Coordinates of C-alpha atoms in Angstrom, one line a residue:
Chain U
M362 CA -3.4 3.6 -28.2
N363 CA -2.4 0.2 -29.4
T364 CA -5.2 -2.3 -29.0
V365 CA -3.1 -5.2 -30.3
E366 CA -0.5 -4.6 -27.7
M367 CA -3.1 -4.4 -24.9
D368 CA -4.8 -7.6 -26.1
R369 CA -1.4 -9.3 -26.1
F370 CA -0.6 -8.1 -22.6
L371 CA -4.0 -9.2 -21.2
A372 CA -3.8 -12.6 -22.9
G373 CA -0.4 -13.1 -21.2
V374 CA -1.6 -12.3 -17.7
E375 CA -5.2 -13.4 -17.6
K376 CA -4.7 -17.1 -16.5
R377 CA -2.2 -16.3 -13.8
A378 CA -4.4 -13.4 -12.6
F379 CA -7.3 -15.8 -12.4
R380 CA -5.3 -18.3 -10.4
M381 CA -4.2 -15.6 -8.0
A382 CA -7.7 -14.4 -7.5
Q383 CA -9.1 -17.9 -7.2
V384 CA -6.5 -18.8 -4.5
A385 CA -7.2 -15.6 -2.6
L386 CA -11.0 -15.8 -2.8
R387 CA -11.6 -19.5 -3.1
D388 CA -14.4 -18.9 -5.4
V389 CA -14.4 -19.2 -9.2
E390 CA -17.1 -16.7 -10.0
E391 CA -15.7 -14.1 -7.6
A392 CA -12.3 -14.6 -9.1
L393 CA -13.6 -14.1 -12.6
D394 CA -15.4 -10.9 -11.5
V395 CA -12.3 -9.5 -9.9
V396 CA -10.1 -10.3 -13.0
Q397 CA -12.7 -8.7 -15.3
D398 CA -12.9 -5.6 -13.2
A399 CA -9.1 -5.3 -13.2
M400 CA -9.0 -5.7 -17.0
F401 CA -11.6 -3.0 -17.6
T402 CA -10.1 -0.6 -15.1
L403 CA -6.6 -1.0 -16.6
V404 CA -8.0 -0.3 -20.1
R405 CA -10.2 2.6 -19.0
K406 CA -7.7 4.4 -16.8
Y407 CA -4.2 3.4 -17.8
A408 CA -4.2 2.2 -21.4
H409 CA -2.4 5.5 -22.3
K410 CA 0.5 4.7 -20.0
P411 CA 3.7 3.1 -21.4
S412 CA 3.2 -0.6 -21.8
S413 CA 6.1 -1.3 -19.4
Q414 CA 3.9 0.0 -16.6
W415 CA 0.9 -2.2 -17.3
R416 CA 2.0 -5.2 -15.4
P417 CA 2.5 -3.6 -12.0
L418 CA -0.5 -1.4 -12.5
F419 CA -2.7 -4.4 -13.4
Y420 CA -1.6 -6.4 -10.4
R421 CA -2.1 -3.4 -8.1
I422 CA -5.7 -3.1 -9.4
L423 CA -6.2 -6.8 -9.0
Q424 CA -4.9 -6.7 -5.4
N425 CA -7.2 -3.8 -4.6
R426 CA -10.2 -5.7 -6.0
I427 CA -9.2 -8.9 -4.0
T428 CA -9.0 -6.8 -0.8
D429 CA -12.4 -5.2 -1.5
S430 CA -13.9 -8.6 -2.0
H431 CA -12.4 -9.9 1.2
R432 CA -13.8 -6.9 3.1
R433 CA -17.2 -7.5 1.7
N434 CA -17.1 -11.1 2.6
A435 CA -15.9 -10.3 6.1
I436 CA -18.8 -7.8 6.5
N437 CA -21.3 -10.4 5.2
R438 CA -19.9 -13.0 7.7
R439 CA -20.4 -10.6 10.6
L440 CA -23.9 -9.6 9.5
F441 CA -25.2 -13.0 8.6
F442 CA -23.0 -15.2 10.8
S443 CA -22.1 -17.4 7.9
P444 CA -19.1 -19.7 8.2
G445 CA -17.1 -17.9 5.5
K446 CA -13.8 -18.8 4.0
G447 CA -11.4 -18.3 6.9
S448 CA -9.6 -15.2 8.2
D449 CA -6.9 -13.5 6.5
D450 CA -4.2 -14.2 9.0
E451 CA -4.7 -17.8 10.0
F452 CA -2.9 -20.7 8.5
Q453 CA -5.6 -23.1 7.4
T454 CA -5.1 -26.7 8.4
V455 CA -8.2 -28.1 6.6
D456 CA -7.2 -30.9 4.3
L457 CA -7.6 -28.9 1.2
I458 CA -6.5 -31.7 -1.1
E459 CA -9.7 -33.6 -0.1
N460 CA -11.7 -30.5 -1.1
I461 CA -10.3 -30.0 -4.7
P462 CA -13.4 -29.6 -6.9
G463 CA -14.2 -32.7 -9.0
R464 CA -11.9 -34.9 -7.0
A465 CA -14.6 -36.9 -5.2
S466 CA -16.4 -37.9 -8.3
A467 CA -13.3 -38.5 -10.4
A468 CA -12.2 -41.9 -11.6
P469 CA -9.3 -43.4 -9.5
D470 CA -6.6 -42.8 -12.2
V471 CA -7.8 -39.2 -12.5
R472 CA -7.8 -38.8 -8.7
A473 CA -4.2 -40.0 -8.6
E474 CA -3.3 -37.4 -11.1
L475 CA -5.3 -34.8 -9.2
D476 CA -3.3 -35.7 -6.1
G477 CA -0.1 -34.8 -7.8
A478 CA 2.4 -32.1 -6.9
T479 CA 0.5 -29.3 -8.6
Q480 CA -2.7 -29.9 -6.6
Q481 CA -0.7 -30.3 -3.4
L482 CA 0.9 -27.0 -4.0
Q483 CA -2.3 -25.2 -4.8
A484 CA -3.9 -26.6 -1.6
S485 CA -0.9 -25.5 0.4
I486 CA -0.9 -22.0 -1.0
V487 CA -4.6 -21.6 -0.2
G488 CA -3.7 -22.3 3.4
L489 CA -1.2 -19.4 3.6
P490 CA -2.2 -16.1 5.3
R491 CA -3.5 -13.8 2.5
R492 CA -0.6 -11.3 2.3
Q493 CA 2.0 -14.0 2.3
Q494 CA 0.0 -15.9 -0.3
Q495 CA -0.4 -12.9 -2.7
V496 CA 3.2 -11.8 -2.3
F497 CA 4.3 -15.4 -3.0
L498 CA 2.2 -15.7 -6.1
L499 CA 3.2 -12.3 -7.5
R500 CA 6.9 -13.2 -7.1
A501 CA 6.9 -16.9 -7.9
L502 CA 4.0 -17.1 -10.5
E503 CA 4.0 -13.7 -12.1
G504 CA 7.7 -13.1 -11.7
L505 CA 7.4 -9.5 -10.4
N506 CA 10.6 -8.3 -8.7
V507 CA 10.6 -7.0 -5.2
S508 CA 10.0 -3.4 -6.1
E509 CA 7.1 -4.2 -8.5
T510 CA 5.5 -6.5 -5.9
A511 CA 5.8 -3.7 -3.2
R512 CA 4.0 -1.3 -5.6
A513 CA 1.3 -3.9 -6.3
M514 CA 0.7 -4.7 -2.7
K515 CA 1.1 -1.1 -1.4
C516 CA 3.7 -2.2 1.1
S517 CA 7.5 -1.7 1.6
E518 CA 10.1 -3.8 -0.1
G519 CA 11.1 -5.1 3.3
S520 CA 7.6 -6.4 3.9
V521 CA 7.7 -8.1 0.5
K522 CA 10.9 -9.9 1.4
T523 CA 9.5 -10.9 4.8
H524 CA 6.2 -12.2 3.4
Y525 CA 7.9 -14.1 0.7
S526 CA 10.5 -15.7 3.0
R527 CA 7.8 -16.8 5.4
A528 CA 5.6 -18.2 2.6
L529 CA 8.5 -20.2 1.3
G530 CA 9.2 -21.5 4.8
K531 CA 5.7 -22.7 5.4
L532 CA 5.3 -24.3 2.0
R533 CA 8.5 -26.1 2.5
E534 CA 7.3 -27.5 5.8
V535 CA 4.1 -28.7 4.2
L536 CA 5.4 -30.0 0.9
E537 CA 8.8 -31.3 1.5
D538 CA 7.6 -34.6 2.8
H539 CA 5.3 -35.1 -0.2
W540 CA 7.7 -33.9 -2.8
L541 CA 10.9 -35.7 -1.6
Chain K
M1358 CA 24.4 -29.6 5.8
T1359 CA 26.5 -26.5 5.0
N1360 CA 25.1 -23.1 4.2
N1361 CA 25.7 -23.6 0.5
D1362 CA 23.8 -26.9 0.6
D1363 CA 20.9 -25.1 2.3
K1364 CA 20.9 -22.4 -0.3
R1365 CA 21.0 -24.8 -3.1
S1366 CA 18.3 -26.9 -1.6
E1367 CA 16.1 -23.7 -1.1
S1368 CA 16.6 -22.6 -4.7
D1369 CA 15.9 -26.1 -6.0
F1370 CA 12.7 -26.1 -4.0
E1371 CA 11.8 -22.6 -5.3
A1372 CA 12.4 -23.7 -8.8
R1373 CA 10.1 -26.7 -8.3
L1374 CA 7.5 -24.4 -6.9
Q1375 CA 7.6 -22.1 -9.9
H1376 CA 7.4 -25.0 -12.3
A1377 CA 4.4 -26.5 -10.5
L1378 CA 2.7 -23.1 -10.4
E1379 CA 3.2 -22.6 -14.2
S1380 CA 1.7 -26.1 -14.7
S1381 CA -1.3 -25.1 -12.7
T1382 CA -2.1 -22.2 -15.0
N1383 CA -2.2 -24.6 -17.9
D1384 CA -4.6 -26.7 -16.0
I1385 CA -7.5 -24.3 -16.0
D1386 CA -10.9 -25.5 -17.1
P1387 CA -11.4 -24.7 -20.8
E1388 CA -14.7 -23.0 -20.1
I1389 CA -13.0 -20.6 -17.7
V1390 CA -10.2 -20.0 -20.3
E1391 CA -12.9 -19.0 -22.8
R1392 CA -14.6 -16.7 -20.4
L1393 CA -11.3 -15.0 -19.6
A1394 CA -10.7 -14.5 -23.4
S1395 CA -14.2 -13.1 -23.8
M1396 CA -13.6 -10.6 -21.0
R1397 CA -10.3 -9.6 -22.5
R1398 CA -12.0 -8.9 -25.9
S1399 CA -14.7 -6.8 -24.3
A1400 CA -12.1 -4.8 -22.3
V1401 CA -9.9 -4.2 -25.4
A1402 CA -13.0 -3.2 -27.5
Q1403 CA -13.4 -0.3 -25.1
I1404 CA -10.2 1.3 -26.4
D1405 CA -11.7 1.5 -30.0
Q1406 CA -15.0 2.8 -28.6
R1407 CA -13.3 5.5 -26.6
Q1408 CA -11.2 6.6 -29.5
T1409 CA -14.2 6.8 -31.8
S1410 CA -16.3 8.7 -29.3
R1411 CA -13.4 11.1 -28.7
L1412 CA -13.3 11.9 -32.5
R1413 CA -17.1 12.2 -32.6
G1414 CA -16.9 14.6 -29.7
W1415 CA -15.0 17.0 -31.9
V1416 CA -17.5 17.0 -34.8
P1417 CA -19.9 19.6 -33.3
V1418 CA -16.9 21.8 -32.6
Y1419 CA -15.6 21.6 -36.2
A1420 CA -19.2 22.1 -37.5
A1421 CA -19.7 25.2 -35.3
A1422 CA -16.3 26.7 -36.4
F1423 CA -17.1 26.1 -40.1
A1424 CA -20.6 27.6 -39.7
T1425 CA -19.1 30.7 -38.1
V1426 CA -16.6 31.2 -40.9
V1427 CA -19.4 30.8 -43.5
V1428 CA -21.6 33.3 -41.8
A1429 CA -18.8 35.8 -41.3
F1430 CA -17.9 35.5 -44.9
G1431 CA -21.5 35.9 -46.0
V1432 CA -22.0 39.0 -43.9
F1433 CA -18.8 40.5 -45.4
L1434 CA -19.9 39.8 -48.9
F1435 CA -23.5 41.0 -48.7
R1436 CA -23.0 44.3 -47.0
G1437 CA -24.6 47.1 -49.3
D1438 CA -21.5 48.9 -50.5
G1439 CA -19.4 46.0 -50.1
L1440 CA -20.8 44.4 -53.2
V1441 CA -20.2 47.4 -55.3
E1442 CA -16.7 47.8 -53.9
M1443 CA -16.0 44.3 -54.6
M1444 CA -17.1 44.5 -58.3
P1445 CA -14.2 45.1 -60.6
A1446 CA -14.1 48.6 -62.5
A1447 CA -13.1 46.9 -65.8
D1448 CA -16.3 48.0 -67.6
E1449 CA -16.0 51.7 -66.8
P1450 CA -13.9 52.8 -69.9
E1451 CA -16.2 50.8 -72.2
I1452 CA -19.2 52.4 -70.6
A1453 CA -17.7 55.8 -70.9
A1454 CA -16.8 55.1 -74.5
A1455 CA -20.4 54.0 -75.2
Q1456 CA -21.7 57.1 -73.5
N1457 CA -19.4 59.4 -75.7
V1458 CA -20.7 57.7 -78.9
E1459 CA -24.2 58.4 -77.8
L1460 CA -23.4 61.9 -77.0
L1461 CA -21.7 62.4 -80.4
T1462 CA -24.7 60.9 -82.2
E1463 CA -27.1 63.2 -80.4
L1464 CA -24.9 66.2 -81.2
E1465 CA -24.9 65.2 -84.9
F1466 CA -28.6 64.9 -84.8
L1467 CA -29.0 68.3 -83.1
A1468 CA -26.7 69.8 -85.8
W1469 CA -28.7 68.2 -88.6
L1470 CA -31.8 69.6 -87.0
E1471 CA -30.3 73.1 -87.1
E1472 CA -29.4 72.7 -90.7
T1473 CA -32.8 71.5 -91.6
A1474 CA -34.5 74.3 -89.7
T1475 CA -32.2 76.9 -91.4
D1476 CA -33.0 75.4 -94.8
A1477 CA -36.7 75.5 -94.0
G1478 CA -36.6 78.9 -92.7

C-alpha cells in the first residue's frame, strides 16, 4: 500500500473537495468535517484498490457525507424551526454576492476584487439546486466524465447530462450580463 | 445566430466557468489550506499504522508455532529409550576390547594363582 501515492492523490483533490462541500453546505466547518471524513474513509476502506479508482470512490464518499449532512440539517430545521440554509430544490435568489464572508469589512479596492468574476460565479453556483450544483462541480471543477459522475452521484448517466445542462443554462442566465 | 455560433458560445462560456472555478480553488484561506493538509497527513498515517498492526497481529501466531515446534522436539528427544537410541554405537568395539583385556588379565591372574598353589602344595 503506497502511502506516497495516496498522499499525492489527496493533496490533488483536497482543495476542490473542500470547495464542493463548502458550496453544498454553506458552512466552512461542516465542509472541513465532511472532507476529513471522506479522506479517512477512503484510506480505511479503499486504499488497497487500484489508484485509478480512488477519484470516483473519493467523490462518491464525499457526496454521501454531504447528503448525510443535509439530512441532519433538514431534521434540525424541522425540530428546532431554525431558518436553515434553504431547501435542496429551490433556486436561491438571495444576493449572495453581498453575503460573501469578509466583503463588508474589506477595503474598497479589495471589495472590488471580491466582486470579480470568481466570486460572482461562486455565488451563482451556491444558488443552484443541490443535485445540479454537485453534478456541475464534479464535471466542471473536478473534471470527472459522465460515467464517473454518475457513479459518484449514484444516478444514471442521463440524469448527469440533464443536471449539467440545466446548471449551465441557469449559470448562463445569471452570469452572462455580468461577464459580457 | 447559427447553431455553430451557439455551440461555440456555449463552449466558450463553459471554458470561462472552468477557469473561474480553478481560480477559486487557489483562493482558499491559508488557514484552511493548512487544516486540509493536516487532515491529509493524519489520514495517510493510518495506512502505516494499519500495516504495522497487521504485522504485529501475526507475532503471537509465529511465537505459538515456534513454541509448539520446540516442545515437540523436546518431547521427542527426552523420551526414555529415545536418548539411548539416539546415542551413536561408536564406543561399543572399544568397550568390548577393554572388557576382553580385563578378562584376559583376570585369566592370567587366575592361572598364576594355580601355579602358585601347585608350587606351594
